[in-house]
């Protein structure tokens, strides 16, 4: 029997809530195919699913939600699909930013937005500026994001700062690398969810997920099917994991 939202919500709330949740929102195209619709209809439904996931994250008191929206590799898709994705982003921000702002959500972007169409760049910049001082949920949207490009950019900045003596070679630590990534200042994700049954990372947050708990949905759960209940179930799965970080389980029952 499908568990109700209230039941699952109470269960999630009874245990520690992840501070940072990352999501690879995958399967919009397959959802559309299954429903005999064009791929873009799947993306549109994906945005609707996203709205619920953001509000549930807010309600739960999750601090950071990092969403893979468009990868550096997604430019390989047909021009029409890329354009449609960019238009959907603009539409989403125009419609939702005021409400998100009212709910104290802070919008932040990972990736290189320089390559995005101007309308998208403008909306993204506006959303970030408007919500900069908000203290509620921080939504990081990964746009034209690729982890390898991010690491490359970080290495170049580190080298530059060492060359110009802003940073001492001997002071470079693992934390320095974290700081120079687009996620600098944000704690690593506690859990990473990927929908639609693909068991890969697709160039997302490679450095940051060293000890992140990975949760993959069944292959019949495409992103537009990822309801609030499915989200809570994924968090319950995370809450049942024992995180050892290479050490020993500190639980008392063994
Ligand atoms: C995820 O859905 C959305 C983006 C990558 C922008 P897909 O478009 O990858 O859907 P599938 O994987 O083809 O089903
Ligand atoms: C990852 O999904 C990127 C986003 C969800 C934005 P893809 O659908 O692009 O990944 P692959 O191609 O299946 O690895
Ligand atoms: Mg995909």
Coordinates of C-alpha atoms and ligand atoms in Angstrom, one line a residue:
X1 CA 0.0 0.0 0.0
X2 CA 1.3 3.5 -0.8
X3 CA 2.1 5.3 2.4
X4 CA 0.6 8.8 2.8
X5 CA 2.6 12.0 2.7
X6 CA 1.9 12.8 6.4
X7 CA 3.0 9.4 7.6
X8 CA 6.3 9.5 5.6
X9 CA 6.9 13.1 6.6
X10 CA 6.6 12.3 10.3
X11 CA 9.0 9.3 9.8
X12 CA 11.6 11.5 8.1
X13 CA 11.2 14.2 10.8
X14 CA 11.9 11.6 13.6
X15 CA 15.5 11.2 12.4
X16 CA 18.3 13.6 11.5
X17 CA 17.5 15.4 8.2
X18 CA 20.2 15.6 5.6
X19 CA 21.8 19.1 5.4
X20 CA 22.6 18.9 1.7
X21 CA 20.7 16.9 -0.9
X22 CA 21.9 16.7 -4.5
X23 CA 19.7 15.4 -7.3
X24 CA 20.3 14.3 -10.9
X25 CA 16.9 14.9 -12.3
X26 CA 17.0 12.3 -15.0
X27 CA 14.4 10.6 -17.3
X28 CA 12.2 13.4 -18.7
X29 CA 12.7 12.2 -22.2
X30 CA 11.8 8.6 -21.3
X31 CA 8.7 9.8 -19.4
X32 CA 7.6 11.7 -22.5
X33 CA 8.2 8.6 -24.7
X34 CA 6.2 6.4 -22.4
X35 CA 3.3 8.8 -22.7
X36 CA 3.8 9.3 -26.4
X37 CA 4.6 12.9 -26.1
X38 CA 7.5 15.1 -27.4
X39 CA 10.6 15.2 -25.2
X40 CA 9.9 18.8 -24.3
X41 CA 6.6 17.8 -22.7
X42 CA 8.7 15.6 -20.4
X43 CA 10.9 18.5 -19.5
X44 CA 7.8 20.6 -18.7
X45 CA 6.5 17.9 -16.4
X46 CA 9.9 17.8 -14.8
X47 CA 9.7 21.4 -13.8
X48 CA 6.3 20.7 -12.1
X49 CA 7.9 17.8 -10.2
X50 CA 10.7 20.2 -9.2
X51 CA 8.3 22.7 -7.6
X52 CA 7.1 20.0 -5.1
X53 CA 10.6 18.9 -4.3
X54 CA 11.8 22.4 -3.5
X55 CA 8.8 23.1 -1.2
X56 CA 9.2 19.8 0.6
X57 CA 12.9 20.4 1.1
X58 CA 12.1 23.8 2.5
X59 CA 9.5 22.3 4.9
X60 CA 11.8 19.7 6.1
X61 CA 14.5 22.2 6.9
X62 CA 17.0 20.9 4.4
X63 CA 19.7 23.6 4.1
X64 CA 21.0 23.0 0.6
X65 CA 19.3 21.4 -2.5
X66 CA 21.6 21.0 -5.5
X67 CA 19.9 20.3 -8.8
X68 CA 21.6 19.1 -12.0
X69 CA 19.6 21.0 -14.6
X70 CA 21.9 21.2 -17.6
X71 CA 25.3 19.6 -18.0
X72 CA 28.3 20.8 -20.1
X73 CA 27.6 17.7 -22.2
X74 CA 23.9 18.5 -22.8
X75 CA 24.9 21.0 -25.5
X76 CA 25.3 17.8 -27.7
X77 CA 21.5 17.5 -27.8
X78 CA 19.5 18.9 -30.8
X79 CA 19.3 22.7 -30.9
X80 CA 15.5 22.6 -30.5
X81 CA 15.7 20.7 -27.3
X82 CA 18.5 22.9 -25.9
X83 CA 16.5 26.0 -26.7
X84 CA 13.4 24.6 -25.2
X85 CA 15.3 23.7 -22.0
X86 CA 16.6 27.3 -21.8
X87 CA 13.1 28.7 -22.3
X88 CA 11.8 26.5 -19.6
X89 CA 14.4 27.8 -17.2
X90 CA 13.5 31.4 -18.0
X91 CA 9.8 30.6 -17.6
X92 CA 10.4 28.8 -14.3
X93 CA 12.4 31.6 -12.8
X94 CA 9.9 34.3 -14.0
X95 CA 7.0 32.4 -12.5
X96 CA 8.5 31.2 -9.3
X97 CA 11.2 33.6 -8.1
X98 CA 8.8 35.9 -6.2
X99 CA 7.2 33.0 -4.3
X100 CA 10.6 31.4 -3.6
X101 CA 11.8 34.8 -2.3
X102 CA 8.8 35.0 0.0
X103 CA 9.7 31.6 1.4
X104 CA 13.2 32.8 2.1
X105 CA 14.7 30.5 -0.5
X106 CA 18.1 31.5 -1.8
X107 CA 18.9 30.8 -5.4
X108 CA 22.5 30.1 -6.4
X109 CA 24.0 28.8 -9.6
X110 CA 26.9 26.4 -10.2
X111 CA 28.6 26.1 -13.6
X112 CA 29.5 28.6 -16.3
X113 CA 26.5 30.7 -17.1
X114 CA 28.5 32.8 -19.6
X115 CA 27.5 30.4 -22.4
X116 CA 23.8 30.6 -21.7
X117 CA 21.4 32.6 -23.9
X118 CA 21.1 36.2 -22.7
X119 CA 17.5 35.8 -21.4
X120 CA 18.6 32.9 -19.3
X121 CA 21.6 34.7 -18.0
X122 CA 19.5 37.8 -17.1
X123 CA 16.8 35.7 -15.2
X124 CA 19.4 33.7 -13.3
X125 CA 21.3 36.8 -12.3
X126 CA 18.1 38.5 -11.2
X127 CA 17.1 35.5 -9.1
X128 CA 20.5 35.3 -7.4
X129 CA 20.6 39.1 -6.7
X130 CA 17.0 39.1 -5.3
X131 CA 17.5 36.2 -3.0
X132 CA 21.1 36.7 -2.0
X133 CA 20.4 37.6 1.6
X134 CA 17.8 34.9 2.2
X135 CA 18.5 32.5 5.0
X136 CA 16.1 29.6 4.2
X137 CA 16.8 26.7 1.8
X138 CA 19.6 27.4 -0.7
X139 CA 18.8 26.0 -4.1
X140 CA 21.9 25.5 -6.2
X141 CA 21.0 25.1 -9.9
X142 CA 23.8 23.4 -11.8
X143 CA 23.6 25.0 -15.3
X144 CA 26.2 24.4 -18.0
X145 CA 27.8 22.5 -15.2
X146 CA 30.4 19.7 -15.4
X147 CA 32.5 18.6 -12.6
X148 CA 35.7 18.2 -14.6
X149 CA 35.3 21.7 -16.0
X150 CA 34.8 22.9 -12.5
X151 CA 37.9 21.2 -11.2
X152 CA 39.9 22.5 -14.1
X153 CA 38.8 26.1 -13.3
X154 CA 39.6 25.6 -9.7
X155 CA 43.1 24.3 -10.5
X156 CA 43.7 27.3 -12.8
X157 CA 42.6 29.8 -10.1
X158 CA 44.8 28.1 -7.5
X159 CA 47.8 28.2 -9.8
X160 CA 47.1 31.9 -10.5
X161 CA 46.8 32.7 -6.8
X162 CA 50.0 30.9 -6.0
X163 CA 51.8 32.7 -8.9
X164 CA 50.6 36.1 -7.7
X165 CA 51.5 35.1 -4.1
X166 CA 47.9 35.4 -2.8
X167 CA 48.2 31.8 -1.8
X168 CA 51.3 29.9 -0.5
X169 CA 52.0 26.6 -2.2
X170 CA 52.4 24.8 1.2
X171 CA 49.0 26.1 2.3
X172 CA 47.1 24.2 -0.4
X173 CA 45.0 21.5 1.3
X174 CA 42.0 19.4 0.4
X175 CA 39.9 22.2 1.9
X176 CA 41.6 24.7 -0.4
X177 CA 40.4 22.7 -3.4
X178 CA 36.8 22.6 -1.9
X179 CA 36.9 26.3 -1.5
X180 CA 37.9 27.0 -5.1
X181 CA 35.1 24.8 -6.5
X182 CA 31.8 26.4 -7.5
X183 CA 30.4 24.9 -4.3
X184 CA 33.0 26.7 -2.1
X185 CA 31.6 27.3 1.3
X186 CA 28.8 24.7 0.9
X187 CA 29.2 21.5 2.8
X188 CA 29.5 18.3 0.7
X189 CA 26.1 16.6 -0.1
X190 CA 24.9 14.1 2.4
X191 CA 22.9 12.3 -0.2
X192 CA 22.7 12.2 -4.0
X193 CA 19.5 11.0 -5.7
X194 CA 19.3 10.0 -9.3
X195 CA 16.0 9.1 -10.8
X196 CA 15.1 6.7 -13.7
X197 CA 17.4 3.9 -12.8
X198 CA 20.7 5.0 -14.4
X199 CA 23.6 4.0 -12.2
X200 CA 26.1 6.7 -13.1
X201 CA 27.2 10.2 -12.0
X202 CA 27.4 11.9 -15.4
X203 CA 30.1 14.4 -14.4
X204 CA 28.2 15.8 -11.3
X205 CA 30.0 16.9 -8.2
X206 CA 32.8 14.4 -8.5
X207 CA 35.1 15.9 -5.8
X208 CA 32.2 16.7 -3.4
X209 CA 30.5 13.3 -3.3
X210 CA 33.5 11.4 -1.9
X211 CA 31.4 10.2 1.1
X212 CA 27.9 11.0 -0.1
X213 CA 25.2 8.3 0.2
X214 CA 23.9 7.5 -3.3
X215 CA 20.2 6.7 -3.8
X216 CA 19.0 5.5 -7.1
X217 CA 15.3 5.1 -7.9
X218 CA 13.8 2.2 -9.9
X219 CA 14.1 2.6 -13.6
X220 CA 10.3 3.1 -13.9
X221 CA 10.5 6.3 -11.7
X222 CA 11.4 9.0 -14.2
X223 CA 12.0 12.5 -12.9
X224 CA 8.4 13.7 -13.6
X225 CA 7.2 10.7 -11.5
X226 CA 9.3 11.7 -8.6
X227 CA 6.6 12.8 -6.2
X228 CA 7.0 14.3 -2.7
X229 CA 6.2 10.8 -1.3
X230 CA 9.0 9.3 -3.4
X231 CA 11.4 12.0 -2.2
X232 CA 10.5 11.2 1.4
X233 CA 11.1 7.5 0.8
X234 CA 14.5 8.3 -0.7
X235 CA 15.4 10.3 2.5
X236 CA 14.2 7.4 4.6
X237 CA 16.5 5.1 2.7
X238 CA 19.3 7.6 3.4
X239 CA 18.4 7.8 7.1
X240 CA 18.8 4.0 7.3
X241 CA 22.4 4.0 6.1
X242 CA 25.4 3.8 8.4
X243 CA 28.0 6.3 7.4
X244 CA 31.5 5.2 8.4
X245 CA 33.8 7.5 6.5
X246 CA 36.4 4.8 6.5
X247 CA 36.2 4.3 10.3
X248 CA 34.1 2.0 12.4
X249 CA 30.4 2.0 13.1
X250 CA 29.9 4.0 16.3
X251 CA 26.4 2.6 16.8
X252 CA 25.9 0.8 20.2
X253 CA 24.2 -2.3 18.9
X254 CA 27.3 -4.1 17.6
Ligands
LIG1 C1 16.9 15.0 -17.7 O1 16.1 14.2 -18.5 C2 16.8 16.4 -18.0 C3 18.1 16.9 -18.6 C4 19.2 16.3 -18.9 C5 18.1 18.3 -19.0 P1 16.6 13.6 -19.9 O2 16.3 14.6 -20.9 O3 18.1 13.2 -19.7 O4 15.7 12.3 -20.0 P2 16.2 10.9 -20.6 O5 17.4 10.5 -19.9 O6 16.5 11.2 -22.1 O7 15.0 10.1 -20.4
LIG2 C1 22.6 14.2 -16.4 O1 21.7 13.5 -17.2 C2 22.4 15.7 -16.6 C3 21.2 16.2 -16.1 C4 20.2 15.6 -15.4 C5 21.0 17.6 -16.3 P1 22.0 13.0 -18.7 O2 20.7 12.4 -19.2 O3 22.5 14.1 -19.5 O4 23.1 12.0 -18.5 P2 23.6 10.7 -19.4 O5 23.8 11.3 -20.8 O6 22.5 9.7 -19.3 O7 24.8 10.2 -18.7
LIG3 MG1 19.0 11.5 -19.3

